[in-house]
Coordinates of C-alpha atoms and ligand atoms in Angstrom, one line a residue:
M1 CA -5.9 12.7 -10.6
F2 CA -7.3 9.2 -10.9
G3 CA -10.6 10.8 -11.9
K4 CA -13.1 8.1 -11.2
L5 CA -11.2 6.3 -8.5
R6 CA -12.9 7.8 -5.5
E7 CA -16.4 7.3 -6.9
K8 CA -15.6 3.8 -8.1
L9 CA -14.4 2.8 -4.6
K10 CA -17.5 4.2 -3.1
E11 CA -19.7 2.4 -5.6
W12 CA -17.6 -0.8 -5.2
A13 CA -17.8 -0.8 -1.4
G14 CA -21.5 0.1 -1.6
K15 CA -22.4 -2.8 -3.9
I16 CA -20.4 -5.3 -1.9
S17 CA -21.9 -4.3 1.4
A18 CA -25.5 -3.7 0.2
Q19 CA -26.4 -6.1 -2.5
K20 CA -24.2 -9.0 -2.1
G21 CA -24.0 -8.4 1.7
D22 CA -27.8 -9.0 2.0
E23 CA -27.5 -12.3 0.1
V24 CA -24.8 -13.4 2.5
S25 CA -26.9 -12.3 5.5
K26 CA -29.8 -14.3 4.2
E27 CA -27.6 -17.3 3.7
A28 CA -26.1 -16.8 7.1
Q29 CA -29.6 -16.4 8.5
N30 CA -30.8 -19.7 6.8
A31 CA -27.7 -21.5 7.9
A32 CA -28.0 -20.2 11.4
T33 CA -31.8 -21.0 11.5
E34 CA -31.1 -24.6 10.3
E35 CA -28.4 -24.9 12.9
L36 CA -30.7 -23.6 15.6
G37 CA -33.4 -26.2 14.5
K38 CA -30.9 -29.0 14.9
K39 CA -29.7 -27.7 18.2
K40 CA -33.3 -27.5 19.5
E41 CA -34.0 -31.0 18.4
S42 CA -30.9 -32.4 20.1
S43 CA -31.7 -30.4 23.3
K44 CA -35.2 -31.9 23.3
K45 CA -33.8 -35.3 23.1
A46 CA -31.3 -34.5 25.8
G47 CA -34.3 -33.2 27.9
K48 CA -36.2 -36.5 27.4
K49 CA -33.2 -38.4 28.4
R50 CA -32.9 -36.4 31.5
E51 CA -36.6 -36.8 32.3
G52 CA -36.2 -40.6 32.1
A53 CA -33.0 -40.7 34.0
K54 CA -32.7 -40.8 37.8
V55 CA -30.7 -37.9 39.2
M56 CA -29.2 -40.1 41.9
E57 CA -29.1 -43.8 41.9
P58 CA -27.8 -44.8 45.3
E59 CA -29.4 -48.3 45.0
K60 CA -27.6 -49.1 41.8
S61 CA -24.3 -47.4 42.5
G62 CA -23.9 -49.0 45.9
K63 CA -21.5 -48.0 48.6
D64 CA -18.4 -49.2 46.7
D65 CA -19.0 -46.7 43.9
V66 CA -18.8 -43.7 46.1
K67 CA -15.3 -42.4 46.6
Y68 CA -14.5 -41.6 50.2
S69 CA -13.1 -38.2 49.4
D70 CA -16.4 -37.2 47.7
I71 CA -18.4 -37.7 51.0
D72 CA -19.1 -34.8 53.3
E73 CA -17.1 -35.0 56.5
S74 CA -20.3 -35.2 58.6
L75 CA -21.4 -38.3 56.7
K76 CA -18.2 -40.2 57.1
T77 CA -19.7 -42.5 59.6
E78 CA -21.0 -45.9 58.6
V79 CA -24.6 -45.5 57.7
S80 CA -26.7 -48.5 56.6
K81 CA -28.7 -48.5 53.3
E82 CA -31.9 -48.8 55.3
A83 CA -31.1 -45.7 57.4
Y84 CA -31.0 -43.3 54.4
A85 CA -33.6 -45.1 52.2
E86 CA -36.6 -43.0 53.4
P87 CA -35.0 -39.5 53.2
E88 CA -33.5 -40.3 49.9
K89 CA -37.0 -41.2 48.5
E90 CA -38.2 -37.8 49.5
F91 CA -35.2 -36.1 48.1
N92 CA -35.7 -37.9 44.7
A93 CA -39.3 -37.0 44.6
G94 CA -38.4 -33.3 45.1
I95 CA -35.7 -33.4 42.5
E96 CA -38.1 -35.1 39.9
A97 CA -40.7 -32.4 40.5
F98 CA -38.1 -29.7 40.1
V99 CA -36.2 -31.1 37.0
P100 CA -38.9 -30.4 34.3
D101 CA -39.1 -26.8 35.4
A102 CA -35.4 -26.5 35.5
Q103 CA -35.0 -28.1 32.1
K104 CA -37.6 -25.7 30.7
S105 CA -35.7 -22.7 31.9
V106 CA -32.4 -24.1 30.7
G107 CA -34.0 -24.7 27.3
K108 CA -35.3 -21.2 27.1
L109 CA -31.9 -19.8 28.1
E110 CA -30.2 -21.8 25.3
E111 CA -32.8 -20.7 22.8
K112 CA -32.2 -17.1 23.8
K113 CA -28.5 -17.5 23.4
E114 CA -29.0 -19.0 19.9
K115 CA -31.3 -16.1 18.9
K116 CA -28.8 -13.6 20.1
S117 CA -26.0 -15.1 18.0
I118 CA -28.2 -15.1 14.9
F119 CA -29.1 -11.5 15.3
R120 CA -25.4 -10.7 15.9
S121 CA -24.4 -12.3 12.6
I122 CA -27.2 -10.6 10.7
F123 CA -26.9 -7.1 12.1
S124 CA -23.3 -6.8 13.1
G125 CA -22.5 -6.1 9.4
K126 CA -19.4 -8.1 9.1
R127 CA -18.5 -9.0 5.6
V128 CA -15.9 -11.3 4.0
I129 CA -15.0 -10.5 0.4
S130 CA -14.7 -13.6 -1.7
S131 CA -12.1 -14.0 -4.4
D132 CA -14.8 -14.0 -7.2
E133 CA -16.3 -10.8 -5.8
F134 CA -12.9 -9.1 -5.7
H135 CA -12.2 -10.0 -9.3
D136 CA -15.6 -8.6 -10.4
Y137 CA -14.7 -5.2 -9.1
S138 CA -10.9 -5.2 -9.4
E139 CA -11.3 -5.2 -13.2
D140 CA -12.8 -1.7 -12.9
L141 CA -9.9 -0.7 -10.7
E142 CA -7.4 -2.0 -13.1
M143 CA -9.0 -0.1 -15.9
I144 CA -8.8 3.1 -14.0
L145 CA -5.1 2.6 -13.3
L146 CA -4.4 1.8 -16.9
E147 CA -6.4 4.8 -18.2
N148 CA -4.3 6.9 -15.9
N149 CA -0.9 6.0 -17.2
V150 CA -0.1 3.2 -14.8
A151 CA 1.9 0.5 -16.7
L152 CA 0.2 -2.8 -16.9
E153 CA 2.7 -4.7 -14.8
V154 CA 2.4 -2.1 -12.1
A155 CA -1.4 -2.1 -12.2
E156 CA -1.4 -5.9 -11.9
K157 CA 1.0 -5.7 -9.0
V158 CA -1.3 -3.2 -7.2
I159 CA -4.3 -5.4 -7.8
S160 CA -2.7 -8.6 -6.5
E161 CA -1.4 -6.8 -3.4
L162 CA -4.9 -5.5 -2.8
E163 CA -6.3 -9.0 -3.1
I164 CA -3.9 -10.3 -0.5
K165 CA -4.9 -7.5 1.8
I166 CA -8.7 -7.7 1.6
V167 CA -9.9 -11.1 0.2
G168 CA -11.1 -13.5 2.9
K169 CA -10.7 -10.9 5.7
E170 CA -13.7 -10.1 7.9
I171 CA -14.5 -6.4 7.4
E172 CA -17.2 -4.3 9.0
K173 CA -19.6 -3.3 6.1
K174 CA -19.5 0.3 7.2
D175 CA -15.7 0.3 7.1
L176 CA -15.4 -1.4 3.7
E177 CA -14.7 1.7 1.6
G178 CA -12.2 3.0 4.2
V179 CA -10.4 -0.4 4.4
I180 CA -10.1 -0.7 0.6
K181 CA -8.8 2.9 0.4
K182 CA -6.3 2.4 3.3
S183 CA -5.0 -0.8 1.7
L184 CA -4.6 0.9 -1.7
K185 CA -2.8 3.8 0.0
E186 CA -0.4 1.4 1.7
I187 CA 0.4 -0.4 -1.5
L188 CA 1.0 2.8 -3.4
A189 CA 3.2 4.1 -0.6
E190 CA 5.3 1.0 -0.9
V191 CA 5.5 1.3 -4.7
L192 CA 7.0 4.8 -4.3
V193 CA 10.4 4.6 -2.6
K194 CA 11.1 7.2 0.0
P195 CA 13.2 10.0 -1.5
F196 CA 16.7 10.7 -0.1
D197 CA 17.5 14.3 0.9
I198 CA 19.7 15.4 -1.9
V199 CA 20.2 19.0 -0.6
R200 CA 21.4 17.6 2.7
E201 CA 23.8 15.2 0.9
I202 CA 25.3 18.2 -1.0
E203 CA 25.6 20.2 2.2
E204 CA 27.3 17.4 4.0
K205 CA 29.8 16.4 1.4
K206 CA 33.3 18.0 1.7
S207 CA 34.3 17.8 -1.9
P208 CA 32.1 18.9 -4.9
Y209 CA 28.9 16.9 -5.1
V210 CA 28.3 15.9 -8.7
I211 CA 24.9 15.4 -10.2
L212 CA 24.5 14.0 -13.8
F213 CA 21.2 14.6 -15.5
C214 CA 20.0 12.3 -18.3
G215 CA 16.8 11.6 -20.2
I216 CA 15.3 11.6 -23.7
N217 CA 15.0 14.6 -25.9
G218 CA 12.9 17.5 -24.6
A219 CA 12.1 15.8 -21.3
G220 CA 13.0 19.0 -19.4
K221 CA 16.6 18.4 -18.3
T222 CA 18.0 21.9 -19.0
T223 CA 15.0 23.7 -17.5
T224 CA 15.1 21.4 -14.4
I225 CA 18.8 22.0 -14.0
A226 CA 18.1 25.8 -14.0
K227 CA 15.3 25.3 -11.4
F228 CA 17.6 23.1 -9.3
A229 CA 20.4 25.7 -9.5
D230 CA 17.9 28.4 -8.4
M231 CA 16.9 26.3 -5.4
L232 CA 20.6 25.7 -4.4
K233 CA 21.4 29.4 -4.9
K234 CA 18.6 30.3 -2.5
K235 CA 20.1 28.0 0.0
N236 CA 23.5 29.7 -0.4
I237 CA 25.1 26.6 -1.8
P238 CA 27.9 27.5 -4.3
L239 CA 27.4 25.7 -7.6
V240 CA 28.5 25.4 -11.3
L241 CA 26.8 24.1 -14.4
G242 CA 28.4 21.9 -17.0
A243 CA 27.1 22.3 -20.6
A244 CA 27.8 18.7 -21.6
D245 CA 25.1 18.8 -24.3
T246 CA 27.5 19.5 -27.2
F247 CA 25.1 18.1 -29.7
R248 CA 21.8 20.0 -30.0
A249 CA 21.9 23.4 -31.6
A250 CA 21.7 26.3 -29.1
S251 CA 21.9 23.9 -26.2
I252 CA 25.0 25.6 -24.8
E253 CA 23.5 29.1 -25.2
Q254 CA 20.3 27.9 -23.5
L255 CA 22.3 26.8 -20.4
E256 CA 24.5 29.9 -20.5
K257 CA 21.4 32.1 -20.5
H258 CA 20.1 30.4 -17.3
G259 CA 23.6 30.8 -15.8
E260 CA 23.5 34.5 -16.5
K261 CA 20.1 35.0 -15.0
L262 CA 21.0 33.0 -11.9
G263 CA 24.5 34.4 -11.5
V264 CA 26.0 30.9 -11.8
A265 CA 29.2 29.9 -13.8
V266 CA 28.7 27.6 -16.8
I267 CA 31.6 25.5 -18.2
S268 CA 31.4 24.7 -21.9
H269 CA 33.4 23.6 -24.9
E270 CA 32.8 23.7 -28.6
Y271 CA 29.7 22.1 -30.2
G272 CA 30.6 18.6 -31.3
S273 CA 33.3 18.1 -28.6
D274 CA 33.4 15.2 -26.2
P275 CA 30.7 15.7 -23.5
A276 CA 32.7 13.6 -21.0
S277 CA 35.5 16.1 -21.2
V278 CA 33.1 19.0 -20.5
G279 CA 31.9 17.2 -17.5
F280 CA 35.5 16.5 -16.3
D281 CA 36.4 20.2 -16.6
T282 CA 33.3 21.2 -14.7
V283 CA 34.2 19.0 -11.8
K284 CA 37.8 20.2 -11.9
Y285 CA 36.6 23.8 -11.8
A286 CA 34.4 23.1 -8.8
G287 CA 37.3 21.5 -6.9
K288 CA 39.6 24.4 -7.6
N289 CA 37.0 27.0 -6.6
G290 CA 35.5 25.5 -3.5
I291 CA 32.2 24.9 -5.2
K292 CA 29.9 22.5 -3.5
A293 CA 27.5 21.4 -6.3
V294 CA 28.2 20.4 -9.9
L295 CA 25.1 20.0 -12.2
I296 CA 25.9 18.5 -15.5
D297 CA 23.5 18.9 -18.4
T298 CA 23.6 16.2 -21.2
A299 CA 22.1 15.9 -24.7
G300 CA 18.7 14.2 -24.9
R301 CA 19.0 10.7 -26.3
M302 CA 16.5 8.1 -27.1
H303 CA 16.5 5.1 -24.8
T304 CA 16.7 2.8 -27.8
A305 CA 19.9 4.4 -29.1
K306 CA 22.5 2.0 -27.8
N307 CA 25.6 4.1 -28.9
L308 CA 24.2 7.2 -27.2
L309 CA 23.6 5.3 -24.0
R310 CA 27.2 4.1 -24.2
E311 CA 28.3 7.7 -24.5
M312 CA 26.3 8.5 -21.4
E313 CA 28.0 5.7 -19.6
K314 CA 31.4 7.2 -20.5
I315 CA 30.3 10.7 -19.1
K316 CA 29.4 8.9 -15.9
R317 CA 32.7 7.1 -15.8
V318 CA 34.7 10.3 -16.2
T319 CA 32.7 12.6 -13.9
K320 CA 32.1 10.0 -11.2
P321 CA 28.8 11.6 -10.1
D322 CA 27.4 11.2 -6.6
R323 CA 23.9 10.9 -8.1
V324 CA 22.6 10.2 -11.6
I325 CA 19.1 11.6 -12.1
F326 CA 16.8 10.6 -14.8
L327 CA 14.5 13.3 -16.1
G328 CA 11.1 12.0 -17.3
E329 CA 7.9 13.6 -18.3
S330 CA 4.9 13.0 -16.2
I331 CA 2.7 13.0 -19.3
T332 CA 4.7 10.2 -21.1
G333 CA 2.7 7.3 -19.7
N334 CA 3.5 3.7 -20.6
D335 CA 6.6 4.6 -22.6
S336 CA 8.3 6.1 -19.6
V337 CA 8.7 2.6 -18.2
D338 CA 10.8 1.5 -21.3
Q339 CA 12.8 4.7 -21.1
V340 CA 13.7 4.6 -17.4
R341 CA 14.4 0.9 -17.6
A342 CA 16.8 1.4 -20.5
F343 CA 18.6 4.3 -18.8
D344 CA 18.8 2.4 -15.5
E345 CA 20.2 -0.7 -17.1
A346 CA 22.7 1.2 -19.3
I347 CA 24.1 3.6 -16.7
G348 CA 22.4 3.0 -13.4
I349 CA 20.2 5.9 -12.1
D350 CA 19.8 6.9 -8.4
G351 CA 16.7 9.1 -8.6
I352 CA 14.0 10.5 -10.8
I353 CA 12.6 13.9 -11.5
L354 CA 9.3 14.1 -13.4
S355 CA 8.7 17.3 -15.3
K356 CA 5.5 18.8 -16.6
A357 CA 3.4 17.5 -13.6
D358 CA 1.4 20.8 -14.1
I359 CA 0.0 19.6 -17.3
D360 CA -0.5 16.0 -16.3
E361 CA -4.0 15.0 -15.4
K362 CA -3.3 11.4 -14.7
G363 CA -0.5 10.8 -12.3
G364 CA 0.3 7.1 -13.1
T365 CA 3.8 7.7 -14.6
A366 CA 5.2 8.4 -11.1
L367 CA 3.9 5.0 -10.0
S368 CA 5.2 3.2 -13.0
V369 CA 8.8 4.6 -13.1
G370 CA 9.0 4.3 -9.3
Y371 CA 7.9 0.7 -9.3
I372 CA 10.0 -0.4 -12.3
T373 CA 13.3 1.1 -11.0
K374 CA 12.7 1.0 -7.2
K375 CA 14.3 4.4 -7.2
P376 CA 12.8 7.4 -5.6
I377 CA 11.1 10.3 -7.3
L378 CA 12.8 13.4 -5.9
F379 CA 11.0 16.3 -7.4
L380 CA 8.2 17.2 -9.7
G381 CA 8.5 20.0 -12.3
T382 CA 5.3 21.9 -12.0
G383 CA 5.8 24.7 -14.6
Q384 CA 8.3 26.7 -16.6
E385 CA 9.5 29.1 -14.0
Y386 CA 12.4 28.6 -11.6
K387 CA 10.2 28.3 -8.6
D388 CA 8.3 25.4 -10.2
L389 CA 10.2 22.5 -8.7
E390 CA 8.5 20.7 -5.9
P391 CA 10.0 18.1 -3.6
F392 CA 8.0 14.9 -4.2
D393 CA 5.7 14.2 -1.4
R394 CA 4.4 10.6 -1.4
E395 CA 1.4 11.2 0.9
K396 CA 0.3 14.3 -0.9
F397 CA 0.7 12.6 -4.3
I398 CA -1.4 9.6 -3.2
E399 CA -4.0 11.9 -1.8
K400 CA -4.2 13.7 -5.2
L401 CA -4.8 10.5 -6.9
G402 CA -8.1 10.4 -5.1
L403 CA -7.3 8.3 -2.0
Ligands
LIG501 N1 4.8 23.0 -18.3 C1 6.0 22.6 -18.1 N2 7.0 22.7 -19.1 C2 8.2 22.3 -18.8 C3 8.6 21.8 -17.5 N3 9.9 21.5 -17.6 C4 10.3 21.8 -18.8 N4 9.3 22.3 -19.6 C5 9.4 22.7 -21.0 O1 9.8 21.6 -21.8 C6 10.5 22.1 -22.9 C7 11.8 21.3 -23.0 O2 12.6 21.6 -21.9 P1 14.1 21.5 -21.9 O3 14.6 21.8 -20.5 O4 14.8 22.2 -23.0 O5 14.3 19.9 -22.2 P2 15.6 19.1 -22.4 O6 15.4 17.7 -21.8 O7 16.8 19.8 -21.9 O8 15.6 19.0 -24.0 P3 16.8 18.5 -24.9 O9 18.0 19.3 -24.4 O10 16.4 19.0 -26.3 O11 17.0 17.1 -24.8 C8 10.7 23.5 -22.7 O12 9.8 24.3 -23.4 C9 10.4 23.8 -21.2 O13 10.0 25.0 -20.9 C10 7.6 21.7 -16.5 O14 7.8 21.3 -15.4 N5 6.3 22.1 -16.9
LIG502 MG1 18.5 20.3 -22.8

């Protein structure tokens, strides 16, 4: 869905690890070479010092400087200086002859060690992404998100979370693309709240489980209610529909037609009557008839119409729904954020269904409304037939985005 995302990440990771990575390797190489030079110099000095120094200085140190506990048991008898002067001379000569050779091999060993660590830093391919580097490339990523209906504040949040996850961390060059992808996936999975199992909730509740559907005009409320009813029917869950859209012409007939097709009762009043009372009667009917699920349709209303939102709040108060579901269109884009926020603030929503996912090539609306409300997306409408209602699968959705 996010079109260029996959290619962009590949390109991004490639550029960082190849072009800029080489620069850093050269820097690392130069720094390491310089450091090696310094170390060589200091080890030469240390070598000279050692050449000039006596390995043992018994004359200077004197008997008093030797701790008794340091002396081998067999030597713990009083021995005069004169007695060990001769063998000591021989010993010192041997040591002096041996030391330059020993120093040479120690030097070589150190040099080898240094070389090895330089090669490790050049060829191990570790890479640390700097903040500047991140910002160079994250602008592209932000553009992709915005172009794909992700609201600005959500895109910014995703970018800043990604920055925390990857900037300054040591990453293997070959893993760079994978690490960025994995981090993005984790962030998006967090943005999308895990859906609750509404069918199980219905099944487990003893009294009628009431769901109130709301949203702007033409979002797909009535069609989605019909799809939902079909799903419950197939699970043998008894249900009833409430035609609480008493405003739009033909809205009651539209719902009744679905009821007929599905073999589900529809409770309705006259056009222009109080929608809250339709809702009330539907819940009452369900209680009397041992019905487990009540789905209440409402009139579409603009999120900017304060009085209509107040009316919705009244329907909620009267019907006391177990869940209020906001119906949004996948294709709406940035405006969906204002819509869902207004409905949530006015009446409080519990979950979201996004219709028309079948004609949405972008996918960002789900991220936006999910992030803004912190409420789960429960289903996606994927067509105009009853079967076209899919439980929202976060992992599948993120994969479809191109991750
Ligand atoms: N392609 C597609 N079309 C859909 C989907 N859901 C609904 N529609 C269509 O969207 C149009 C509006 O659907 P309705 O269910 O009447 O929308 P509504 O929210 O009840 O509209 P109002 O009652 O006027 O507020 C209809 O033509 C539906 O067939 C979907 O998932 N995919
Ligand atoms: Mg409708």
